[in-house]
PDB file of N, CA and C in Angstrom:
ATOM      1  N   UNK A   1     153.473 250.413  81.426  1.00  0.00           N
ATOM      2  CA  UNK A   1     152.470 250.336  80.389  1.00  0.00           C
ATOM      3  C   UNK A   1     151.640 249.065  80.507  1.00  0.00           C
ATOM      4  N   UNK A   2     152.324 247.944  80.815  1.00  0.00           N
ATOM      5  CA  UNK A   2     151.623 246.682  80.949  1.00  0.00           C
ATOM      6  C   UNK A   2     150.660 246.710  82.132  1.00  0.00           C
ATOM      7  N   UNK A   3     151.052 247.402  83.202  1.00  0.00           N
ATOM      8  CA  UNK A   3     150.201 247.481  84.379  1.00  0.00           C
ATOM      9  C   UNK A   3     148.935 248.286  84.060  1.00  0.00           C
ATOM     10  N   UNK A   4     149.052 249.350  83.302  1.00  0.00           N
ATOM     11  CA  UNK A   4     147.890 250.164  82.914  1.00  0.00           C
ATOM     12  C   UNK A   4     146.955 249.371  82.014  1.00  0.00           C
ATOM     13  N   UNK A   5     147.504 248.597  81.103  1.00  0.00           N
ATOM     14  CA  UNK A   5     146.703 247.778  80.204  1.00  0.00           C
ATOM     15  C   UNK A   5     145.981 246.685  80.990  1.00  0.00           C
ATOM     16  N   UNK A   6     146.669 246.107  81.952  1.00  0.00           N
ATOM     17  CA  UNK A   6     146.064 245.072  82.787  1.00  0.00           C
ATOM     18  C   UNK A   6     144.929 245.661  83.623  1.00  0.00           C
ATOM     19  N   UNK A   7     145.141 246.815  84.207  1.00  0.00           N
ATOM     20  CA  UNK A   7     144.107 247.486  85.005  1.00  0.00           C
ATOM     21  C   UNK A   7     142.902 247.841  84.133  1.00  0.00           C
ATOM     22  N   UNK A   8     143.176 248.376  82.950  1.00  0.00           N
ATOM     23  CA  UNK A   8     142.096 248.713  82.016  1.00  0.00           C
ATOM     24  C   UNK A   8     141.295 247.471  81.624  1.00  0.00           C
ATOM     25  N   UNK A   9     141.965 246.352  81.390  1.00  0.00           N
ATOM     26  CA  UNK A   9     141.290 245.107  81.024  1.00  0.00           C
ATOM     27  C   UNK A   9     140.401 244.608  82.157  1.00  0.00           C
ATOM     28  N   UNK A  10     140.878 244.696  83.386  1.00  0.00           N
ATOM     29  CA  UNK A  10     140.098 244.259  84.547  1.00  0.00           C
ATOM     30  C   UNK A  10     138.858 245.148  84.706  1.00  0.00           C
ATOM     31  N   UNK A  11     139.051 246.453  84.623  1.00  0.00           N
ATOM     32  CA  UNK A  11     137.923 247.377  84.757  1.00  0.00           C
ATOM     33  C   UNK A  11     136.903 247.150  83.642  1.00  0.00           C
ATOM     34  N   UNK A  12     137.373 246.992  82.416  1.00  0.00           N
ATOM     35  CA  UNK A  12     136.485 246.736  81.286  1.00  0.00           C
ATOM     36  C   UNK A  12     135.723 245.428  81.483  1.00  0.00           C
ATOM     37  N   UNK A  13     136.393 244.405  81.972  1.00  0.00           N
ATOM     38  CA  UNK A  13     135.747 243.118  82.244  1.00  0.00           C
ATOM     39  C   UNK A  13     134.654 243.248  83.293  1.00  0.00           C
ATOM     40  N   UNK A  14     134.942 243.995  84.362  1.00  0.00           N
ATOM     41  CA  UNK A  14     133.952 244.205  85.425  1.00  0.00           C
ATOM     42  C   UNK A  14     132.734 244.950  84.882  1.00  0.00           C
ATOM     43  N   UNK A  15     132.970 245.977  84.079  1.00  0.00           N
ATOM     44  CA  UNK A  15     131.867 246.750  83.498  1.00  0.00           C
ATOM     45  C   UNK A  15     131.024 245.865  82.579  1.00  0.00           C
ATOM     46  N   UNK A  16     131.681 245.055  81.751  1.00  0.00           N
ATOM     47  CA  UNK A  16     130.945 244.173  80.844  1.00  0.00           C
ATOM     48  C   UNK A  16     130.131 243.130  81.606  1.00  0.00           C
ATOM     49  N   UNK A  17     130.678 242.554  82.645  1.00  0.00           N
ATOM     50  CA  UNK A  17     129.942 241.591  83.474  1.00  0.00           C
ATOM     51  C   UNK A  17     128.744 242.280  84.128  1.00  0.00           C
ATOM     52  N   UNK A  18     128.935 243.512  84.591  1.00  0.00           N
ATOM     53  CA  UNK A  18     127.830 244.268  85.182  1.00  0.00           C
ATOM     54  C   UNK A  18     126.721 244.532  84.187  1.00  0.00           C
ATOM     55  N   UNK A  19     127.063 244.927  82.976  1.00  0.00           N
ATOM     56  CA  UNK A  19     126.056 245.203  81.942  1.00  0.00           C
ATOM     57  C   UNK A  19     125.305 243.935  81.572  1.00  0.00           C
ATOM     58  N   UNK A  20     126.021 242.844  81.375  1.00  0.00           N
ATOM     59  CA  UNK A  20     125.376 241.563  81.033  1.00  0.00           C
ATOM     60  C   UNK A  20     124.458 241.124  82.172  1.00  0.00           C
ATOM     61  N   UNK A  21     124.890 241.293  83.406  1.00  0.00           N
ATOM     62  CA  UNK A  21     124.053 240.938  84.558  1.00  0.00           C
ATOM     63  C   UNK A  21     122.772 241.757  84.583  1.00  0.00           C
ATOM     64  N   UNK A  22     122.883 243.051  84.339  1.00  0.00           N
ATOM     65  CA  UNK A  22     121.695 243.902  84.317  1.00  0.00           C
ATOM     66  C   UNK A  22     120.721 243.508  83.208  1.00  0.00           C
ATOM     67  N   UNK A  23     121.239 243.170  82.044  1.00  0.00           N
ATOM     68  CA  UNK A  23     120.384 242.744  80.925  1.00  0.00           C
ATOM     69  C   UNK A  23     119.663 241.444  81.283  1.00  0.00           C
ATOM     70  N   UNK A  24     120.373 240.495  81.874  1.00  0.00           N
ATOM     71  CA  UNK A  24     119.754 239.226  82.263  1.00  0.00           C
ATOM     72  C   UNK A  24     118.683 239.453  83.322  1.00  0.00           C
ATOM     73  N   UNK A  25     118.969 240.265  84.317  1.00  0.00           N
ATOM     74  CA  UNK A  25     117.976 240.567  85.362  1.00  0.00           C
ATOM     75  C   UNK A  25     116.754 241.236  84.757  1.00  0.00           C
ATOM     76  N   UNK A  26     116.942 242.164  83.834  1.00  0.00           N
ATOM     77  CA  UNK A  26     115.830 242.842  83.180  1.00  0.00           C
ATOM     78  C   UNK A  26     114.959 241.849  82.417  1.00  0.00           C
ATOM     79  N   UNK A  27     115.569 240.966  81.668  1.00  0.00           N
ATOM     80  CA  UNK A  27     114.807 239.977  80.893  1.00  0.00           C
ATOM     81  C   UNK A  27     114.022 239.054  81.818  1.00  0.00           C
ATOM     82  N   UNK A  28     114.637 238.602  82.889  1.00  0.00           N
ATOM     83  CA  UNK A  28     113.955 237.713  83.829  1.00  0.00           C
ATOM     84  C   UNK A  28     112.769 238.420  84.487  1.00  0.00           C
ATOM     85  N   UNK A  29     112.930 239.659  84.881  1.00  0.00           N
ATOM     86  CA  UNK A  29     111.856 240.407  85.536  1.00  0.00           C
ATOM     87  C   UNK A  29     110.708 240.749  84.588  1.00  0.00           C
ATOM     88  N   UNK A  30     110.969 240.875  83.316  1.00  0.00           N
ATOM     89  CA  UNK A  30     109.936 241.222  82.343  1.00  0.00           C
ATOM     90  C   UNK A  30     109.190 240.008  81.797  1.00  0.00           C
ATOM     91  N   UNK A  31     109.685 238.815  82.081  1.00  0.00           N
ATOM     92  CA  UNK A  31     109.068 237.595  81.583  1.00  0.00           C
ATOM     93  C   UNK A  31     108.032 237.102  82.586  1.00  0.00           C
ATOM     94  N   UNK A  32     106.771 236.923  82.147  1.00  0.00           N
ATOM     95  CA  UNK A  32     105.731 236.458  83.079  1.00  0.00           C
ATOM     96  C   UNK A  32     105.927 234.994  83.463  1.00  0.00           C
ATOM     97  N   UNK A  33     105.437 234.655  84.632  1.00  0.00           N
ATOM     98  CA  UNK A  33     105.495 233.289  85.139  1.00  0.00           C
ATOM     99  C   UNK A  33     104.311 232.495  84.592  1.00  0.00           C
ATOM    100  N   UNK A  34     104.605 231.374  83.944  1.00  0.00           N
ATOM    101  CA  UNK A  34     103.542 230.539  83.385  1.00  0.00           C
ATOM    102  C   UNK A  34     102.629 230.003  84.480  1.00  0.00           C
ATOM    103  N   UNK A  35     103.189 229.635  85.616  1.00  0.00           N
ATOM    104  CA  UNK A  35     102.362 229.106  86.704  1.00  0.00           C
ATOM    105  C   UNK A  35     101.433 230.174  87.262  1.00  0.00           C
ATOM    106  N   UNK A  36     101.923 231.402  87.385  1.00  0.00           N
ATOM    107  CA  UNK A  36     101.073 232.499  87.861  1.00  0.00           C
ATOM    108  C   UNK A  36      99.979 232.817  86.843  1.00  0.00           C
ATOM    109  N   UNK A  37     100.311 232.757  85.556  1.00  0.00           N
ATOM    110  CA  UNK A  37      99.306 232.982  84.523  1.00  0.00           C
ATOM    111  C   UNK A  37      98.218 231.916  84.583  1.00  0.00           C
ATOM    112  N   UNK A  38      98.618 230.651  84.735  1.00  0.00           N
ATOM    113  CA  UNK A  38      97.638 229.566  84.826  1.00  0.00           C
ATOM    114  C   UNK A  38      96.774 229.699  86.067  1.00  0.00           C
ATOM    115  N   UNK A  39      97.388 230.065  87.178  1.00  0.00           N
ATOM    116  CA  UNK A  39      96.645 230.260  88.423  1.00  0.00           C
ATOM    117  C   UNK A  39      95.631 231.393  88.269  1.00  0.00           C
ATOM    118  N   UNK A  40      96.036 232.471  87.638  1.00  0.00           N
ATOM    119  CA  UNK A  40      95.133 233.606  87.417  1.00  0.00           C
ATOM    120  C   UNK A  40      93.983 233.212  86.505  1.00  0.00           C
ATOM    121  N   UNK A  41      94.270 232.453  85.456  1.00  0.00           N
ATOM    122  CA  UNK A  41      93.227 231.992  84.538  1.00  0.00           C
ATOM    123  C   UNK A  41      92.205 231.113  85.273  1.00  0.00           C
ATOM    124  N   UNK A  42      92.693 230.199  86.104  1.00  0.00           N
ATOM    125  CA  UNK A  42      91.799 229.319  86.860  1.00  0.00           C
ATOM    126  C   UNK A  42      90.932 230.106  87.835  1.00  0.00           C
ATOM    127  N   UNK A  43      91.539 231.063  88.544  1.00  0.00           N
ATOM    128  CA  UNK A  43      90.767 231.902  89.466  1.00  0.00           C
ATOM    129  C   UNK A  43      89.687 232.687  88.730  1.00  0.00           C
ATOM    130  N   UNK A  44      90.045 233.224  87.573  1.00  0.00           N
ATOM    131  CA  UNK A  44      89.092 234.021  86.803  1.00  0.00           C
ATOM    132  C   UNK A  44      87.957 233.155  86.260  1.00  0.00           C
ATOM    133  N   UNK A  45      88.269 231.965  85.773  1.00  0.00           N
ATOM    134  CA  UNK A  45      87.219 231.090  85.251  1.00  0.00           C
ATOM    135  C   UNK A  45      86.263 230.665  86.353  1.00  0.00           C
ATOM    136  N   UNK A  46      86.787 230.373  87.532  1.00  0.00           N
ATOM    137  CA  UNK A  46      85.926 230.039  88.670  1.00  0.00           C
ATOM    138  C   UNK A  46      85.056 231.241  89.049  1.00  0.00           C
ATOM    139  N   UNK A  47      85.653 232.426  89.067  1.00  0.00           N
ATOM    140  CA  UNK A  47      84.911 233.651  89.382  1.00  0.00           C
ATOM    141  C   UNK A  47      83.782 233.870  88.374  1.00  0.00           C
ATOM    142  N   UNK A  48      84.064 233.659  87.109  1.00  0.00           N
ATOM    143  CA  UNK A  48      83.044 233.854  86.073  1.00  0.00           C
ATOM    144  C   UNK A  48      81.918 232.837  86.196  1.00  0.00           C
ATOM    145  N   UNK A  49      82.247 231.595  86.528  1.00  0.00           N
ATOM    146  CA  UNK A  49      81.207 230.579  86.723  1.00  0.00           C
ATOM    147  C   UNK A  49      80.277 230.950  87.866  1.00  0.00           C
ATOM    148  N   UNK A  50      80.845 231.519  88.928  1.00  0.00           N
ATOM    149  CA  UNK A  50      80.042 231.876  90.102  1.00  0.00           C
ATOM    150  C   UNK A  50      79.255 233.169  89.902  1.00  0.00           C
ATOM    151  N   UNK A  51      79.830 234.152  89.225  1.00  0.00           N
ATOM    152  CA  UNK A  51      79.215 235.478  89.149  1.00  0.00           C
ATOM    153  C   UNK A  51      78.555 235.803  87.812  1.00  0.00           C
ATOM    154  N   UNK A  52      78.886 235.074  86.768  1.00  0.00           N
ATOM    155  CA  UNK A  52      78.300 235.315  85.447  1.00  0.00           C
ATOM    156  C   UNK A  52      77.850 233.990  84.812  1.00  0.00           C
ATOM    157  N   UNK A  53      76.993 233.227  85.519  1.00  0.00           N
ATOM    158  CA  UNK A  53      76.636 231.905  84.991  1.00  0.00           C
ATOM    159  C   UNK A  53      75.829 231.965  83.689  1.00  0.00           C
ATOM    160  N   UNK A  54      75.052 233.010  83.491  1.00  0.00           N
ATOM    161  CA  UNK A  54      74.196 233.109  82.307  1.00  0.00           C
ATOM    162  C   UNK A  54      74.771 234.026  81.233  1.00  0.00           C
ATOM    163  N   UNK A  55      75.916 234.612  81.480  1.00  0.00           N
ATOM    164  CA  UNK A  55      76.535 235.523  80.522  1.00  0.00           C
ATOM    165  C   UNK A  55      77.483 234.756  79.608  1.00  0.00           C
ATOM    166  N   UNK A  56      77.630 235.233  78.393  1.00  0.00           N
ATOM    167  CA  UNK A  56      78.545 234.632  77.435  1.00  0.00           C
ATOM    168  C   UNK A  56      79.869 235.390  77.499  1.00  0.00           C
ATOM    169  N   UNK A  57      80.688 235.029  78.505  1.00  0.00           N
ATOM    170  CA  UNK A  57      81.977 235.678  78.713  1.00  0.00           C
ATOM    171  C   UNK A  57      83.072 234.624  78.696  1.00  0.00           C
ATOM    172  N   UNK A  58      84.286 235.078  78.390  1.00  0.00           N
ATOM    173  CA  UNK A  58      85.424 234.169  78.393  1.00  0.00           C
ATOM    174  C   UNK A  58      86.694 234.913  78.778  1.00  0.00           C
ATOM    175  N   UNK A  59      87.657 234.164  79.303  1.00  0.00           N
ATOM    176  CA  UNK A  59      88.973 234.725  79.598  1.00  0.00           C
ATOM    177  C   UNK A  59      89.715 234.806  78.275  1.00  0.00           C
ATOM    178  N   UNK A  60      89.968 236.024  77.832  1.00  0.00           N
ATOM    179  CA  UNK A  60      90.607 236.233  76.533  1.00  0.00           C
ATOM    180  C   UNK A  60      92.127 236.250  76.631  1.00  0.00           C
ATOM    181  N   UNK A  61      92.646 236.738  77.748  1.00  0.00           N
ATOM    182  CA  UNK A  61      94.091 236.892  77.861  1.00  0.00           C
ATOM    183  C   UNK A  61      94.455 237.079  79.326  1.00  0.00           C
ATOM    184  N   UNK A  62      95.741 236.966  79.624  1.00  0.00           N
ATOM    185  CA  UNK A  62      96.260 237.258  80.960  1.00  0.00           C
ATOM    186  C   UNK A  62      97.177 238.468  80.846  1.00  0.00           C
ATOM    187  N   UNK A  63      96.925 239.467  81.680  1.00  0.00           N
ATOM    188  CA  UNK A  63      97.708 240.696  81.683  1.00  0.00           C
ATOM    189  C   UNK A  63      98.754 240.597  82.792  1.00  0.00           C
ATOM    190  N   UNK A  64     100.019 240.774  82.433  1.00  0.00           N
ATOM    191  CA  UNK A  64     101.111 240.797  83.404  1.00  0.00           C
ATOM    192  C   UNK A  64     101.573 242.235  83.546  1.00  0.00           C
ATOM    193  N   UNK A  65     101.321 242.812  84.712  1.00  0.00           N
ATOM    194  CA  UNK A  65     101.665 244.206  84.969  1.00  0.00           C
ATOM    195  C   UNK A  65     103.077 244.277  85.548  1.00  0.00           C
ATOM    196  N   UNK A  66     104.064 244.069  84.698  1.00  0.00           N
ATOM    197  CA  UNK A  66     105.447 244.018  85.153  1.00  0.00           C
ATOM    198  C   UNK A  66     106.041 245.389  85.460  1.00  0.00           C
ATOM    199  N   UNK A  67     105.374 246.451  85.068  1.00  0.00           N
ATOM    200  CA  UNK A  67     105.892 247.794  85.314  1.00  0.00           C
ATOM    201  C   UNK A  67     105.136 248.521  86.429  1.00  0.00           C
ATOM    202  N   UNK A  68     104.142 247.875  87.030  1.00  0.00           N
ATOM    203  CA  UNK A  68     103.402 248.487  88.124  1.00  0.00           C
ATOM    204  C   UNK A  68     102.456 249.586  87.688  1.00  0.00           C
ATOM    205  N   UNK A  69     101.946 249.509  86.473  1.00  0.00           N
ATOM    206  CA  UNK A  69     101.043 250.539  85.966  1.00  0.00           C
ATOM    207  C   UNK A  69      99.710 250.562  86.697  1.00  0.00           C
ATOM    208  N   UNK A  70      99.218 249.414  87.092  1.00  0.00           N
ATOM    209  CA  UNK A  70      97.917 249.342  87.750  1.00  0.00           C
ATOM    210  C   UNK A  70      98.026 249.431  89.263  1.00  0.00           C
ATOM    211  N   UNK A  71      99.035 248.827  89.843  1.00  0.00           N
ATOM    212  CA  UNK A  71      99.249 248.922  91.279  1.00  0.00           C
ATOM    213  C   UNK A  71      98.442 247.948  92.107  1.00  0.00           C
ATOM    214  N   UNK A  72      97.284 247.512  91.614  1.00  0.00           N
ATOM    215  CA  UNK A  72      96.427 246.606  92.379  1.00  0.00           C
ATOM    216  C   UNK A  72      96.815 245.143  92.199  1.00  0.00           C
ATOM    217  N   UNK A  73      97.507 244.821  91.127  1.00  0.00           N
ATOM    218  CA  UNK A  73      97.793 243.424  90.812  1.00  0.00           C
ATOM    219  C   UNK A  73      99.052 243.309  89.966  1.00  0.00           C
ATOM    220  N   UNK A  74      99.560 242.089  89.926  1.00  0.00           N
ATOM    221  CA  UNK A  74     100.649 241.755  89.013  1.00  0.00           C
ATOM    222  C   UNK A  74     100.105 240.989  87.806  1.00  0.00           C
ATOM    223  N   UNK A  75      99.124 240.114  88.072  1.00  0.00           N
ATOM    224  CA  UNK A  75      98.495 239.316  87.021  1.00  0.00           C
ATOM    225  C   UNK A  75      96.987 239.504  87.081  1.00  0.00           C
ATOM    226  N   UNK A  76      96.368 239.682  85.928  1.00  0.00           N
ATOM    227  CA  UNK A  76      94.914 239.812  85.852  1.00  0.00           C
ATOM    228  C   UNK A  76      94.426 239.143  84.577  1.00  0.00           C
ATOM    229  N   UNK A  77      93.229 238.584  84.656  1.00  0.00           N
ATOM    230  CA  UNK A  77      92.618 237.971  83.483  1.00  0.00           C
ATOM    231  C   UNK A  77      91.786 239.030  82.763  1.00  0.00           C
ATOM    232  N   UNK A  78      91.967 239.125  81.460  1.00  0.00           N
ATOM    233  CA  UNK A  78      91.159 240.019  80.636  1.00  0.00           C
ATOM    234  C   UNK A  78      89.955 239.213  80.183  1.00  0.00           C
ATOM    235  N   UNK A  79      88.767 239.633  80.613  1.00  0.00           N
ATOM    236  CA  UNK A  79      87.531 238.915  80.301  1.00  0.00           C
ATOM    237  C   UNK A  79      86.747 239.720  79.273  1.00  0.00           C
ATOM    238  N   UNK A  80      86.294 239.035  78.232  1.00  0.00           N
ATOM    239  CA  UNK A  80      85.527 239.692  77.167  1.00  0.00           C
ATOM    240  C   UNK A  80      84.170 239.039  77.022  1.00  0.00           C
ATOM    241  N   UNK A  81      83.191 239.878  76.705  1.00  0.00           N
ATOM    242  CA  UNK A  81      81.870 239.378  76.352  1.00  0.00           C
ATOM    243  C   UNK A  81      81.919 238.855  74.920  1.00  0.00           C
ATOM    244  N   UNK A  82      81.270 237.731  74.679  1.00  0.00           N
ATOM    245  CA  UNK A  82      81.243 237.144  73.340  1.00  0.00           C
ATOM    246  C   UNK A  82      80.067 237.680  72.532  1.00  0.00           C
ATOM    247  N   UNK A  83      79.995 238.966  72.417  1.00  0.00           N
ATOM    248  CA  UNK A  83      78.957 239.587  71.592  1.00  0.00           C
ATOM    249  C   UNK A  83      79.596 240.718  70.798  1.00  0.00           C
ATOM    250  N   UNK A  84      78.816 241.491  70.155  1.00  0.00           N
ATOM    251  CA  UNK A  84      79.344 242.555  69.309  1.00  0.00           C
ATOM    252  C   UNK A  84      79.782 243.794  70.076  1.00  0.00           C
ATOM    253  N   UNK A  85      79.500 243.850  71.363  1.00  0.00           N
ATOM    254  CA  UNK A  85      79.831 245.056  72.135  1.00  0.00           C
ATOM    255  C   UNK A  85      81.340 245.239  72.297  1.00  0.00           C
ATOM    256  N   UNK A  86      82.058 244.144  72.376  1.00  0.00           N
ATOM    257  CA  UNK A  86      83.504 244.245  72.570  1.00  0.00           C
ATOM    258  C   UNK A  86      83.898 244.668  73.975  1.00  0.00           C
ATOM    259  N   UNK A  87      82.933 244.671  74.903  1.00  0.00           N
ATOM    260  CA  UNK A  87      83.201 245.086  76.276  1.00  0.00           C
ATOM    261  C   UNK A  87      84.116 244.076  76.970  1.00  0.00           C
ATOM    262  N   UNK A  88      84.965 244.584  77.838  1.00  0.00           N
ATOM    263  CA  UNK A  88      85.861 243.716  78.591  1.00  0.00           C
ATOM    264  C   UNK A  88      86.098 244.293  79.979  1.00  0.00           C
ATOM    265  N   UNK A  89      86.587 243.447  80.866  1.00  0.00           N
ATOM    266  CA  UNK A  89      86.950 243.878  82.214  1.00  0.00           C
ATOM    267  C   UNK A  89      88.045 242.955  82.719  1.00  0.00           C
ATOM    268  N   UNK A  90      88.663 243.334  83.824  1.00  0.00           N
ATOM    269  CA  UNK A  90      89.750 242.559  84.411  1.00  0.00           C
ATOM    270  C   UNK A  90      89.264 241.828  85.654  1.00  0.00           C
ATOM    271  N   UNK A  91      89.762 240.629  85.844  1.00  0.00           N
ATOM    272  CA  UNK A  91      89.494 239.853  87.051  1.00  0.00           C
ATOM    273  C   UNK A  91      90.854 239.479  87.637  1.00  0.00           C
ATOM    274  N   UNK A  92      91.034 239.751  88.938  1.00  0.00           N
ATOM    275  CA  UNK A  92      92.324 239.470  89.570  1.00  0.00           C
ATOM    276  C   UNK A  92      92.142 239.224  91.057  1.00  0.00           C
ATOM    277  N   UNK A  93      93.153 238.640  91.668  1.00  0.00           N
ATOM    278  CA  UNK A  93      93.143 238.404  93.104  1.00  0.00           C
ATOM    279  C   UNK A  93      93.677 239.640  93.803  1.00  0.00           C
ATOM    280  N   UNK A  94      92.870 240.206  94.696  1.00  0.00           N
ATOM    281  CA  UNK A  94      93.259 241.395  95.450  1.00  0.00           C
ATOM    282  C   UNK A  94      93.760 240.953  96.823  1.00  0.00           C
ATOM    283  N   UNK A  95      95.048 241.130  97.058  1.00  0.00           N
ATOM    284  CA  UNK A  95      95.646 240.695  98.318  1.00  0.00           C
ATOM    285  C   UNK A  95      95.150 241.508  99.507  1.00  0.00           C
ATOM    286  N   UNK A  96      94.794 242.776  99.302  1.00  0.00           N
ATOM    287  CA  UNK A  96      94.312 243.612 100.400  1.00  0.00           C
ATOM    288  C   UNK A  96      92.979 243.099 100.941  1.00  0.00           C
ATOM    289  N   UNK A  97      92.095 242.670 100.046  1.00  0.00           N
ATOM    290  CA  UNK A  97      90.773 242.178 100.441  1.00  0.00           C
ATOM    291  C   UNK A  97      90.725 240.661 100.533  1.00  0.00           C
ATOM    292  N   UNK A  98      91.801 239.986 100.132  1.00  0.00           N
ATOM    293  CA  UNK A  98      91.900 238.530 100.170  1.00  0.00           C
ATOM    294  C   UNK A  98      90.762 237.853  99.404  1.00  0.00           C
ATOM    295  N   UNK A  99      90.480 238.382  98.210  1.00  0.00           N
ATOM    296  CA  UNK A  99      89.445 237.776  97.373  1.00  0.00           C
ATOM    297  C   UNK A  99      89.667 238.163  95.909  1.00  0.00           C
ATOM    298  N   UNK A 100      88.968 237.458  95.037  1.00  0.00           N
ATOM    299  CA  UNK A 100      89.026 237.749  93.613  1.00  0.00           C
ATOM    300  C   UNK A 100      88.035 238.872  93.325  1.00  0.00           C
ATOM    301  N   UNK A 101      88.488 239.886  92.611  1.00  0.00           N
ATOM    302  CA  UNK A 101      87.637 241.043  92.285  1.00  0.00           C
ATOM    303  C   UNK A 101      87.711 241.339  90.797  1.00  0.00           C
ATOM    304  N   UNK A 102      86.816 242.199  90.357  1.00  0.00           N
ATOM    305  CA  UNK A 102      86.831 242.620  88.959  1.00  0.00           C
ATOM    306  C   UNK A 102      86.953 244.125  88.883  1.00  0.00           C
ATOM    307  N   UNK A 103      87.505 244.583  87.788  1.00  0.00           N
ATOM    308  CA  UNK A 103      87.661 246.012  87.548  1.00  0.00           C
ATOM    309  C   UNK A 103      87.161 246.287  86.149  1.00  0.00           C
ATOM    310  N   UNK A 104      86.127 247.107  86.050  1.00  0.00           N
ATOM    311  CA  UNK A 104      85.543 247.456  84.761  1.00  0.00           C
ATOM    312  C   UNK A 104      86.476 248.420  84.028  1.00  0.00           C
ATOM    313  N   UNK A 105      86.305 248.515  82.728  1.00  0.00           N
ATOM    314  CA  UNK A 105      87.210 249.346  81.919  1.00  0.00           C
ATOM    315  C   UNK A 105      87.168 250.810  82.316  1.00  0.00           C
ATOM    316  N   UNK A 106      86.011 251.306  82.748  1.00  0.00           N
ATOM    317  CA  UNK A 106      85.938 252.729  83.138  1.00  0.00           C
ATOM    318  C   UNK A 106      86.602 252.991  84.489  1.00  0.00           C
ATOM    319  N   UNK A 107      86.921 251.914  85.248  1.00  0.00           N
ATOM    320  CA  UNK A 107      87.587 252.082  86.525  1.00  0.00           C
ATOM    321  C   UNK A 107      89.100 252.026  86.411  1.00  0.00           C
ATOM    322  N   UNK A 108      89.602 251.673  85.238  1.00  0.00           N
ATOM    323  CA  UNK A 108      91.047 251.561  85.044  1.00  0.00           C
ATOM    324  C   UNK A 108      91.677 252.926  85.009  1.00  0.00           C
ATOM    325  N   UNK A 109      92.928 252.996  85.419  1.00  0.00           N
ATOM    326  CA  UNK A 109      93.665 254.255  85.416  1.00  0.00           C
ATOM    327  C   UNK A 109      93.859 254.747  84.011  1.00  0.00           C
TER     328      UNK A 109
END
């Protein structure tokens, strides 16, 4: 009886360690990197200065695509026009083309 209880305790311990490990890995993978967010913001602001010098636009937020919904990027800057239109688009670094690109809202999946 003691041997069965000991075996059950070991198996239960292994299962609990596995579950806790999976939860920790999930939390780490879902948390965005502050350095990557800052890098994306800087790239987007530089892109806006070069391509929209006379437009009233700003980086409103950083989008972290942790689930792969977009496929083109992991981090993108959400850029909004500062007018009543409420129009926005994404600016991100495209590794395939090795440059910063933008994606308009009608081009999103």
